mmCIF file of C-alpha atoms in Angstrom:
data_model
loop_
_atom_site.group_PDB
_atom_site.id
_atom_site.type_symbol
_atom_site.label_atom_id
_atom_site.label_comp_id
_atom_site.label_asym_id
_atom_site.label_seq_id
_atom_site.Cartn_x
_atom_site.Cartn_y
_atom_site.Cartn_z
ATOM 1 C CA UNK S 256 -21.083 11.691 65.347
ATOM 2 C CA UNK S 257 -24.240 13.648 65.155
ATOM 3 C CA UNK S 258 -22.862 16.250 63.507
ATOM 4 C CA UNK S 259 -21.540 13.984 61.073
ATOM 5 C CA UNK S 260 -25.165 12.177 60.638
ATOM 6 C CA UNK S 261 -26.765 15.457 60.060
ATOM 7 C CA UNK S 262 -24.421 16.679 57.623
ATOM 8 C CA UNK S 263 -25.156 12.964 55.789
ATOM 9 C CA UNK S 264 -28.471 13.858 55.634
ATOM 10 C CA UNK S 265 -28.593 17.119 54.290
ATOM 11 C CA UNK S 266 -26.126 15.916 51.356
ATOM 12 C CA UNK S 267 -28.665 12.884 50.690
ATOM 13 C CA UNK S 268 -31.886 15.356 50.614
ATOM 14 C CA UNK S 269 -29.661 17.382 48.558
ATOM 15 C CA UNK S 270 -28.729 14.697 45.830
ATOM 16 C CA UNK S 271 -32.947 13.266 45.920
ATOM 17 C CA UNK S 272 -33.631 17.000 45.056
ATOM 18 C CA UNK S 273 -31.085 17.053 42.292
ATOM 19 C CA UNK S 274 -32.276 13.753 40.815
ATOM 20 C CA UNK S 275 -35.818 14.990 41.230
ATOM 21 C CA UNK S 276 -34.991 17.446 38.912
ATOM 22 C CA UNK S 277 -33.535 15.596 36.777
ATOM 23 C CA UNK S 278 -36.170 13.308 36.249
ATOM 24 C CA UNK S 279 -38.198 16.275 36.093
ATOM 25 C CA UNK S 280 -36.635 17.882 32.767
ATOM 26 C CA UNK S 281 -35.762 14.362 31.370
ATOM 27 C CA UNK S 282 -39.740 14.374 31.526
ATOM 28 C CA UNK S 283 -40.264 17.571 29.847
ATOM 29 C CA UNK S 284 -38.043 16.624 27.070
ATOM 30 C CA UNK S 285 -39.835 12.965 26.448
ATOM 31 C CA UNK S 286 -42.777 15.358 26.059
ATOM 32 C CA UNK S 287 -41.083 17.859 24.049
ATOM 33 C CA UNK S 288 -38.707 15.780 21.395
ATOM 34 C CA UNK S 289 -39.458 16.285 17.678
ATOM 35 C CA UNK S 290 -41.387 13.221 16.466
ATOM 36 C CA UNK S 291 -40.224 10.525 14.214
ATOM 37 C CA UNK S 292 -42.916 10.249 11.345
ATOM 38 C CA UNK S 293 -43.110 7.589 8.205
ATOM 39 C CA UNK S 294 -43.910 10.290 6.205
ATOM 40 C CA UNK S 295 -41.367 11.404 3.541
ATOM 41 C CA UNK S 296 -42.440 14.723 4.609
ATOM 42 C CA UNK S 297 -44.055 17.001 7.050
ATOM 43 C CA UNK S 298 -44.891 20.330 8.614
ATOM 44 C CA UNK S 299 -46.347 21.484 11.487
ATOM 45 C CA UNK S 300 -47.080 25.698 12.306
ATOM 46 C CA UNK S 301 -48.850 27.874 14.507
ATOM 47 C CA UNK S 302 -51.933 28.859 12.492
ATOM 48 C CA UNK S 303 -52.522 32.071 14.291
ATOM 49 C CA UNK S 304 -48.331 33.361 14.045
ATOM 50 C CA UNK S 305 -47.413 31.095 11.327
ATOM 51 C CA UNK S 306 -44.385 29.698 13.331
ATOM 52 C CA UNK S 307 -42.935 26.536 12.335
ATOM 53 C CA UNK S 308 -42.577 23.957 14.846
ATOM 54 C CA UNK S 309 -41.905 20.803 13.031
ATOM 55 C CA UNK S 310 -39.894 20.356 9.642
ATOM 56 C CA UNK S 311 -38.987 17.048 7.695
ATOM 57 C CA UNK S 312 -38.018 18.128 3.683
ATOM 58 C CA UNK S 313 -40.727 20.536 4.570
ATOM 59 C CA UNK S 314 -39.736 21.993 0.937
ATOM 60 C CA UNK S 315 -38.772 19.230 -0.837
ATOM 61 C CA UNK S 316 -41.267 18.792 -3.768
ATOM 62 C CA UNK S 317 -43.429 15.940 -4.086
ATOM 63 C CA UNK S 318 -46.750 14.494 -5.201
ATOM 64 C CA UNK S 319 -49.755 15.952 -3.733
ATOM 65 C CA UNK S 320 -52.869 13.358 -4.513
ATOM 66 C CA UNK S 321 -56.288 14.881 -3.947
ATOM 67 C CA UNK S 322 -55.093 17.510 -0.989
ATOM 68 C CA UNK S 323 -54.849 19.238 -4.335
ATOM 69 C CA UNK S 324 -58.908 19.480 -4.009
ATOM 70 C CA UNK S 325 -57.652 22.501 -1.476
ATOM 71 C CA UNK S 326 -56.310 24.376 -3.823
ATOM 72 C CA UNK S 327 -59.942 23.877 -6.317
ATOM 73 C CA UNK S 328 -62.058 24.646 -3.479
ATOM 74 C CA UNK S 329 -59.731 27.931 -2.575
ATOM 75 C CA UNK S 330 -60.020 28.849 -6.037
ATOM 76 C CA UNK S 331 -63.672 28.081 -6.840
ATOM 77 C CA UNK S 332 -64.386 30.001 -3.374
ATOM 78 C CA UNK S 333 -62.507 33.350 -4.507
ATOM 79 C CA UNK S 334 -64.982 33.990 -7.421
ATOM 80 C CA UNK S 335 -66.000 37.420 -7.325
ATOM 81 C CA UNK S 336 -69.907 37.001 -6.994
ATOM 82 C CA UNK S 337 -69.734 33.679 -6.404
ATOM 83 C CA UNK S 338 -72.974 32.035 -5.643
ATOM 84 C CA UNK S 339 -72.962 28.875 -3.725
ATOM 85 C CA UNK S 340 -76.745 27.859 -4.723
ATOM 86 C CA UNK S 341 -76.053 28.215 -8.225
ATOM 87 C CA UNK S 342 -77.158 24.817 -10.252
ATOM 88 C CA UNK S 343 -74.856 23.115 -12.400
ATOM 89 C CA UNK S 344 -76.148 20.631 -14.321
ATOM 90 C CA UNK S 345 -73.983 16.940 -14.234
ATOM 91 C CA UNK S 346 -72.072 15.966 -17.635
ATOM 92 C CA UNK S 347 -71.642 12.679 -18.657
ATOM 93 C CA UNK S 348 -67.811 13.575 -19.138
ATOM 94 C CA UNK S 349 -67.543 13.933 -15.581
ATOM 95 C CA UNK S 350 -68.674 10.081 -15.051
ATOM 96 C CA UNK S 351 -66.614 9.060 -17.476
ATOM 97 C CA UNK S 352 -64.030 10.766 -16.390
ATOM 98 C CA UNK S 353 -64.028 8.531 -13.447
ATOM 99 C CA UNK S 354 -63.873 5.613 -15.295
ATOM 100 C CA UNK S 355 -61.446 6.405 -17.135
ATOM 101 C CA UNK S 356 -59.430 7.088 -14.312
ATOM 102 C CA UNK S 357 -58.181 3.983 -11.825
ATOM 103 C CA UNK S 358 -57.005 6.133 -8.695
ATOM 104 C CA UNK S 359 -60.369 8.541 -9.519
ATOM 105 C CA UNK S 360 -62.669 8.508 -5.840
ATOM 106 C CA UNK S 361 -66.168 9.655 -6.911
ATOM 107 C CA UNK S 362 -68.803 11.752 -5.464
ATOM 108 C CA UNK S 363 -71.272 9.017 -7.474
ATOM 109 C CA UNK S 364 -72.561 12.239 -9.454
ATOM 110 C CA UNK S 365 -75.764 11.194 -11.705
ATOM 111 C CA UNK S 366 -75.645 12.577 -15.331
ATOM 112 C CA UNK S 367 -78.290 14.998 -15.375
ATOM 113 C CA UNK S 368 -78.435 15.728 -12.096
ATOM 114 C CA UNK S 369 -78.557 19.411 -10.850
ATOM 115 C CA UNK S 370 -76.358 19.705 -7.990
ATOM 116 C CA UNK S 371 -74.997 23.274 -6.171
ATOM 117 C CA UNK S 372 -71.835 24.466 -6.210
ATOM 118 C CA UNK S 373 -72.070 24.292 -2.342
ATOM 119 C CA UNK S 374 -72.698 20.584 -2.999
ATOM 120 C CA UNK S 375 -69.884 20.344 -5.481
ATOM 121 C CA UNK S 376 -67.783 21.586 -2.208
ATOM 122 C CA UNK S 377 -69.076 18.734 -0.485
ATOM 123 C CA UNK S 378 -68.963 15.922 -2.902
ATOM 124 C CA UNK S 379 -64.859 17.599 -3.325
ATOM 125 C CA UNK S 380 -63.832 17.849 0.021
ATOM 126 C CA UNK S 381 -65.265 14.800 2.090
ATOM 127 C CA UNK S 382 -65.526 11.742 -0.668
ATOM 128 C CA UNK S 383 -62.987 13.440 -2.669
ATOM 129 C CA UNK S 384 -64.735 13.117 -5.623
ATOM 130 C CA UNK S 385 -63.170 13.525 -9.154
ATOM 131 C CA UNK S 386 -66.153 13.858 -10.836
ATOM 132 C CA UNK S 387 -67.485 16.776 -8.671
ATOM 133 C CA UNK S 388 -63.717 18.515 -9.306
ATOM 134 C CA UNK S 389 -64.447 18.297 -12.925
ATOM 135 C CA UNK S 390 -67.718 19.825 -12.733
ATOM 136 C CA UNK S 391 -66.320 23.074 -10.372
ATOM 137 C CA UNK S 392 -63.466 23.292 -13.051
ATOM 138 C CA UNK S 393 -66.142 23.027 -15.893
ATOM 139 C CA UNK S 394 -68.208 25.978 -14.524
ATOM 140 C CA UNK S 395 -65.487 28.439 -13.132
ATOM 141 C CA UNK S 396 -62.890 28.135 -15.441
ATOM 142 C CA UNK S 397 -63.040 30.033 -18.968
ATOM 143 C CA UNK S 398 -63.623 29.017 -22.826
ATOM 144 C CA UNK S 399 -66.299 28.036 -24.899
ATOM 145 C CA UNK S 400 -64.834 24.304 -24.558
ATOM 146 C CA UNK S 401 -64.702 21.754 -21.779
ATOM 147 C CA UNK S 402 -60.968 21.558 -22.347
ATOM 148 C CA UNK S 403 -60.410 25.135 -22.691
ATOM 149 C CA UNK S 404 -62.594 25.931 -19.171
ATOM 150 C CA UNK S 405 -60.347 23.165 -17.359
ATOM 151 C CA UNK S 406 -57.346 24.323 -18.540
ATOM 152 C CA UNK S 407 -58.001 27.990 -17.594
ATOM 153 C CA UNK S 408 -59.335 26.746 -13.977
ATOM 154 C CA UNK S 409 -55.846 24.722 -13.629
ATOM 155 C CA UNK S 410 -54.205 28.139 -15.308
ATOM 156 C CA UNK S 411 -56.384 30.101 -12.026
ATOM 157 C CA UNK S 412 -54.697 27.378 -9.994
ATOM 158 C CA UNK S 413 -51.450 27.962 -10.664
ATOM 159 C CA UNK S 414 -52.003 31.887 -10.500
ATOM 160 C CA UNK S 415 -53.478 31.910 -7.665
ATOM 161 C CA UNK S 416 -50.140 29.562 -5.933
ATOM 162 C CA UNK S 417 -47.741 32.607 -7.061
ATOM 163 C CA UNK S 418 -49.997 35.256 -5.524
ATOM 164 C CA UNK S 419 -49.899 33.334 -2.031
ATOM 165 C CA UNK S 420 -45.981 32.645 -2.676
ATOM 166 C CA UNK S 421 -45.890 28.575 -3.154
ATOM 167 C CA UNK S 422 -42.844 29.105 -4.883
ATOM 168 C CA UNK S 423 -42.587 25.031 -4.794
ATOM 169 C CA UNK S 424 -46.169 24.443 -5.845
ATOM 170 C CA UNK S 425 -47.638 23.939 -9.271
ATOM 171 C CA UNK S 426 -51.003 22.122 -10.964
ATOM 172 C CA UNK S 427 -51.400 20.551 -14.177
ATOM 173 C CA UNK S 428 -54.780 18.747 -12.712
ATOM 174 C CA UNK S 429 -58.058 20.208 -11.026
ATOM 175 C CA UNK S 430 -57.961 17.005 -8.736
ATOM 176 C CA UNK S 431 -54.372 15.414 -8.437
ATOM 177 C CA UNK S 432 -54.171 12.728 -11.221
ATOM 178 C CA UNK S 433 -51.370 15.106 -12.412
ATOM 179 C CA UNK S 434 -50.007 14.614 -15.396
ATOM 180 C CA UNK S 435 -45.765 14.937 -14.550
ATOM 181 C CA UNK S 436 -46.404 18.580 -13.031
ATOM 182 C CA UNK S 437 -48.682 17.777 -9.864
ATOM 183 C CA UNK S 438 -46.068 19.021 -7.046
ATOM 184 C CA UNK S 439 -45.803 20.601 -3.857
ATOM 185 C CA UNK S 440 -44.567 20.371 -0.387
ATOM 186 C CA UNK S 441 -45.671 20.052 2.757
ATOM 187 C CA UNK S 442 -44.570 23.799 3.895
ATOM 188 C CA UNK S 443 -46.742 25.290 1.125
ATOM 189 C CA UNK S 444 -49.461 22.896 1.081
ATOM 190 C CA UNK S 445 -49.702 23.697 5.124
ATOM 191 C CA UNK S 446 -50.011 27.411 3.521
ATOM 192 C CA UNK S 447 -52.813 27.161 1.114
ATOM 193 C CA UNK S 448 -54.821 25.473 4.102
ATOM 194 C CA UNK S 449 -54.505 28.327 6.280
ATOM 195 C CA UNK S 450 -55.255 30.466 3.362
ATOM 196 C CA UNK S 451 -58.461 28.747 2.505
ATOM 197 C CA UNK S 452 -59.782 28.090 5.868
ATOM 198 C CA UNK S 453 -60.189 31.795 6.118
ATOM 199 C CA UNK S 454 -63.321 30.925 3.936
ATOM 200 C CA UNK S 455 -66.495 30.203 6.500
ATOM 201 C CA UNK S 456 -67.579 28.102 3.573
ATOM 202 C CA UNK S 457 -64.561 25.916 3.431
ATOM 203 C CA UNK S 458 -63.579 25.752 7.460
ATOM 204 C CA UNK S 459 -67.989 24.283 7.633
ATOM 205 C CA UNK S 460 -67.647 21.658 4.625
ATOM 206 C CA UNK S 461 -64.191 20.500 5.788
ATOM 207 C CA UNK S 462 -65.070 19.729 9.174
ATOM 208 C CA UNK S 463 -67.903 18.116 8.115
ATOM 209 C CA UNK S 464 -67.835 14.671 8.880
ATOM 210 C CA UNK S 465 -70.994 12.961 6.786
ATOM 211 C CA UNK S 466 -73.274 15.049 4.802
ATOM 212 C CA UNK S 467 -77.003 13.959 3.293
ATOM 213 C CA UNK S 468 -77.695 16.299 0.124
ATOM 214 C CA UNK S 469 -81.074 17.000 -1.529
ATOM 215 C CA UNK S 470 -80.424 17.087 -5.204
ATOM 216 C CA UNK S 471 -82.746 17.868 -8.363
ATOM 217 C CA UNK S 472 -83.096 14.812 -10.933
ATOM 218 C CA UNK S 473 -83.419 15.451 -14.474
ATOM 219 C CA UNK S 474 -86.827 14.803 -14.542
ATOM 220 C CA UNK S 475 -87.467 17.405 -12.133
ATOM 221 C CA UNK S 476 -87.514 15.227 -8.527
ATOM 222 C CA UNK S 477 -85.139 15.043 -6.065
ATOM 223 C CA UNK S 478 -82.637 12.142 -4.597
ATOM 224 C CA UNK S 479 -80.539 12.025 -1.580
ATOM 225 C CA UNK S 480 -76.407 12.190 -2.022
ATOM 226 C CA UNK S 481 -74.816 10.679 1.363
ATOM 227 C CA UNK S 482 -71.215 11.642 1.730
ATOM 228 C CA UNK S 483 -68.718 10.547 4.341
ATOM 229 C CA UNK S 484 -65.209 12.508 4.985
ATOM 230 C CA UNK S 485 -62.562 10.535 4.458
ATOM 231 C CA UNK S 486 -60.107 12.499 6.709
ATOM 232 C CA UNK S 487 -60.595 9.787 9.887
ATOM 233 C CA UNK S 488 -58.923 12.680 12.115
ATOM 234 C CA UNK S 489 -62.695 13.317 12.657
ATOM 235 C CA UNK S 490 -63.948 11.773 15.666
ATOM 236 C CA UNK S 491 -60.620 10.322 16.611
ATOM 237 C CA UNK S 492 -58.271 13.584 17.368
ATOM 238 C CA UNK S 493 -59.951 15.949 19.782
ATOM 239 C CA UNK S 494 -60.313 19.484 18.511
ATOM 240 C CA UNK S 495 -60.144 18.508 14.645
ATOM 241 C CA UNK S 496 -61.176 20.992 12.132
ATOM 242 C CA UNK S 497 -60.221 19.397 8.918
ATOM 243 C CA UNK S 498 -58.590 19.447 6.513
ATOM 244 C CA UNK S 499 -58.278 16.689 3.237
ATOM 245 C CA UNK S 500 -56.620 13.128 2.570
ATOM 246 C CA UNK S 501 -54.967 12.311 -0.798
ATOM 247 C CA UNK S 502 -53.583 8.857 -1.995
ATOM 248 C CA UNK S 503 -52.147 8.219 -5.339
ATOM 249 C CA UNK S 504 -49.451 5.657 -6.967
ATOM 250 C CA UNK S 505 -46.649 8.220 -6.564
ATOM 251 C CA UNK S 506 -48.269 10.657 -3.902
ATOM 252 C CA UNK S 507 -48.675 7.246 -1.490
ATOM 253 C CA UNK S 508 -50.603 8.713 1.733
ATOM 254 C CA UNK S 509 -51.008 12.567 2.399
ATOM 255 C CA UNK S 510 -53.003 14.247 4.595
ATOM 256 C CA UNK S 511 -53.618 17.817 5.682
ATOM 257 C CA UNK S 512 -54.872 18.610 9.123
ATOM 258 C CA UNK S 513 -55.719 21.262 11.129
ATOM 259 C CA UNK S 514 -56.823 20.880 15.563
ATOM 260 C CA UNK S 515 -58.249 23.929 17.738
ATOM 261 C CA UNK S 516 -57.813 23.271 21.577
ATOM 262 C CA UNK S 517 -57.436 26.065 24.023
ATOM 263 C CA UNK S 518 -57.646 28.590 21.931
ATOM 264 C CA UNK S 519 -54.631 27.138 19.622
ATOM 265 C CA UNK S 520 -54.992 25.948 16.255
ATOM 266 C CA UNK S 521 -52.363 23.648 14.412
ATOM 267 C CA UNK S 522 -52.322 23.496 10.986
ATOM 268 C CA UNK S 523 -49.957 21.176 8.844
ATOM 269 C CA UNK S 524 -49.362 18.172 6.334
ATOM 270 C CA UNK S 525 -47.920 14.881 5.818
ATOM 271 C CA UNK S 526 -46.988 13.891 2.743
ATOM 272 C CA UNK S 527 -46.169 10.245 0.872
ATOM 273 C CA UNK S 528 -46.607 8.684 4.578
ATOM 274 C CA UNK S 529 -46.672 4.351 4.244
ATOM 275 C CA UNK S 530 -50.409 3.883 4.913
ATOM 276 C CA UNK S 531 -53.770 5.819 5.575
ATOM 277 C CA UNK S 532 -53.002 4.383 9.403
ATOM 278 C CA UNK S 533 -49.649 5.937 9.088
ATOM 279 C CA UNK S 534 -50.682 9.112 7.375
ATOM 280 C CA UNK S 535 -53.096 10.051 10.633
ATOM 281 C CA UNK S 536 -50.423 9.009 13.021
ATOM 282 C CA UNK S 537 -48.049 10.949 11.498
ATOM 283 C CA UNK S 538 -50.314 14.208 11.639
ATOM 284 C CA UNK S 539 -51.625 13.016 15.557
ATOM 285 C CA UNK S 540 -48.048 13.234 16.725
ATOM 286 C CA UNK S 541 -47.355 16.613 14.745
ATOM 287 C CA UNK S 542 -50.256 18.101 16.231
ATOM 288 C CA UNK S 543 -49.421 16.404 19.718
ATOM 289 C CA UNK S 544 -45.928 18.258 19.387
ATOM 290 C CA UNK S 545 -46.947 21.740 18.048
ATOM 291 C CA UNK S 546 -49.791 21.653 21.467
ATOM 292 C CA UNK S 547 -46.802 20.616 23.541
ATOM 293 C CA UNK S 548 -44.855 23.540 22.506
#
């Protein structure tokens, strides 16, 4: 009989190791499995090894809204000899632009103001102003019209897609009230963020969370611009870095992120997500899932 007890227990310690282990990987793979996002698309990489770790129509084209602002920043920011504390003087077609425009957000530029293209960055990339997308398309692009320059910038745009291989990208706007031909995906928006935040310039302004700006008035004084980010990643999702938001009848919520912890950075995007609550979920759990991998 003792024999018999001790051979009971041994096949009892035996089969609370097994289901230990069990539990064990059943808990690794509640940690591990792919994320269910509202999004109608998303994409998650490695920014350092550009591996993908999360794909949902991560090519399938769609409406971009103002994450399109990346690709004007990237392009304004590859100027040869650019100079960030040049002065560009505000237009009254900027402003009007903006009302002209329903879905148009607004850096509140004042006609007549002289602003920097560094502050043109800013009033871009954290309000996600129109108006200050105009302006950078007004002084970088080419022509001896306003039309002509914007076209050319969206024409630098476009160019500057093919040379980084967006093969499902292209821009017929400087800010993403496109016109029919606003498109990309989340795979190759993902890519143009990891191709601008090799820019100092860009990785400071977009992990920027509020911003006060001295500009020049027309009369030769000075005001204060305030400008808030409207990426709420900020200050919510440990290690955040950036990147841009984007909302739009057709785009619905978008949002491109990037997260350094240990060392690691994620980079990725969410597009035409439900709600802006939805949007940052989407890109917590992506970035939860590419840390966990």
């Amino acid at each position: 009989m003792k024999g018999l007890r001790r051979v009971s227990a041994v096949t009892i310690t035996a089969g609370a190791v097994l289901t230990a282990g069990a539990f064990t990987a059943s808990a690794q793979a509640a940690t591990t499995a792919s994320p269910t996002i509202a999004a109608k698309g998303g994409f998650v990489m490695n920014n350092a090894t550009g591996k993908s770790l999360f794909t949902k129509a991560a090519d399938t084209r769609l409406s971009t809204g103002s994450t399109t602002k990346i690709m004007t920043a990237r392009v304004v920011l590859a100027q040869s000899n650019l100079n960030l504390d040049a002065k560009v003087t505000v237009q009254k077609a900027y402003s009007d632009y903006i009302v002209d425009n329903n879905w148009a957000s607004s850096a509140k530029l004042i006609v007549g103001d002289k602003v920097t293209v560094r502050q043109l960055l800013y009033g871009l990339m954290l309000p996600s102003g129109c108006d200050a997308a105009y302006a950078l398309a007004d002084k970088f692009g080419t022509g001896s019209t306003r039309a002509a320059r914007v076209k050319s910038f969206i024409g630098k745009m476009n160019t500057t897609a093919k040379s980084l291989g967006l093969t499902n990208t292209h821009f017929d706007s400087f800010d993403g009230i496109g016109h029919g031909a606003n498109y990309s995906t989340p795979r190759d928006l993902t890519k143009l963020a990891s191709s601008a935040m090799k820019y100092s310039t860009f990785r400071s302004v977009v992990k920027t969370k509020s911003t006060k700006q001295k500009v020049t008035t027309k009369n030769g004084g000075y005001r204060y611009m305030s400008w808030t980010n409207t990426n709420n990643l900020l200050g919510s999702y440990s290690g955040t870095i950036g990147v841009k938001t984007g909302s739009g009848p057709e785009a619905k919520y978008c949002l491109v992120f990037a997260a350094t912890r240990s060392g690691k950075t994620m980079i990725g995007t969410v597009l035409a997500s439900t709600s802006v609550d939805n949007r940052t979920k989407d890109a917590k759990k992506l970035m939860d899932y590419g840390f966990s991998r």
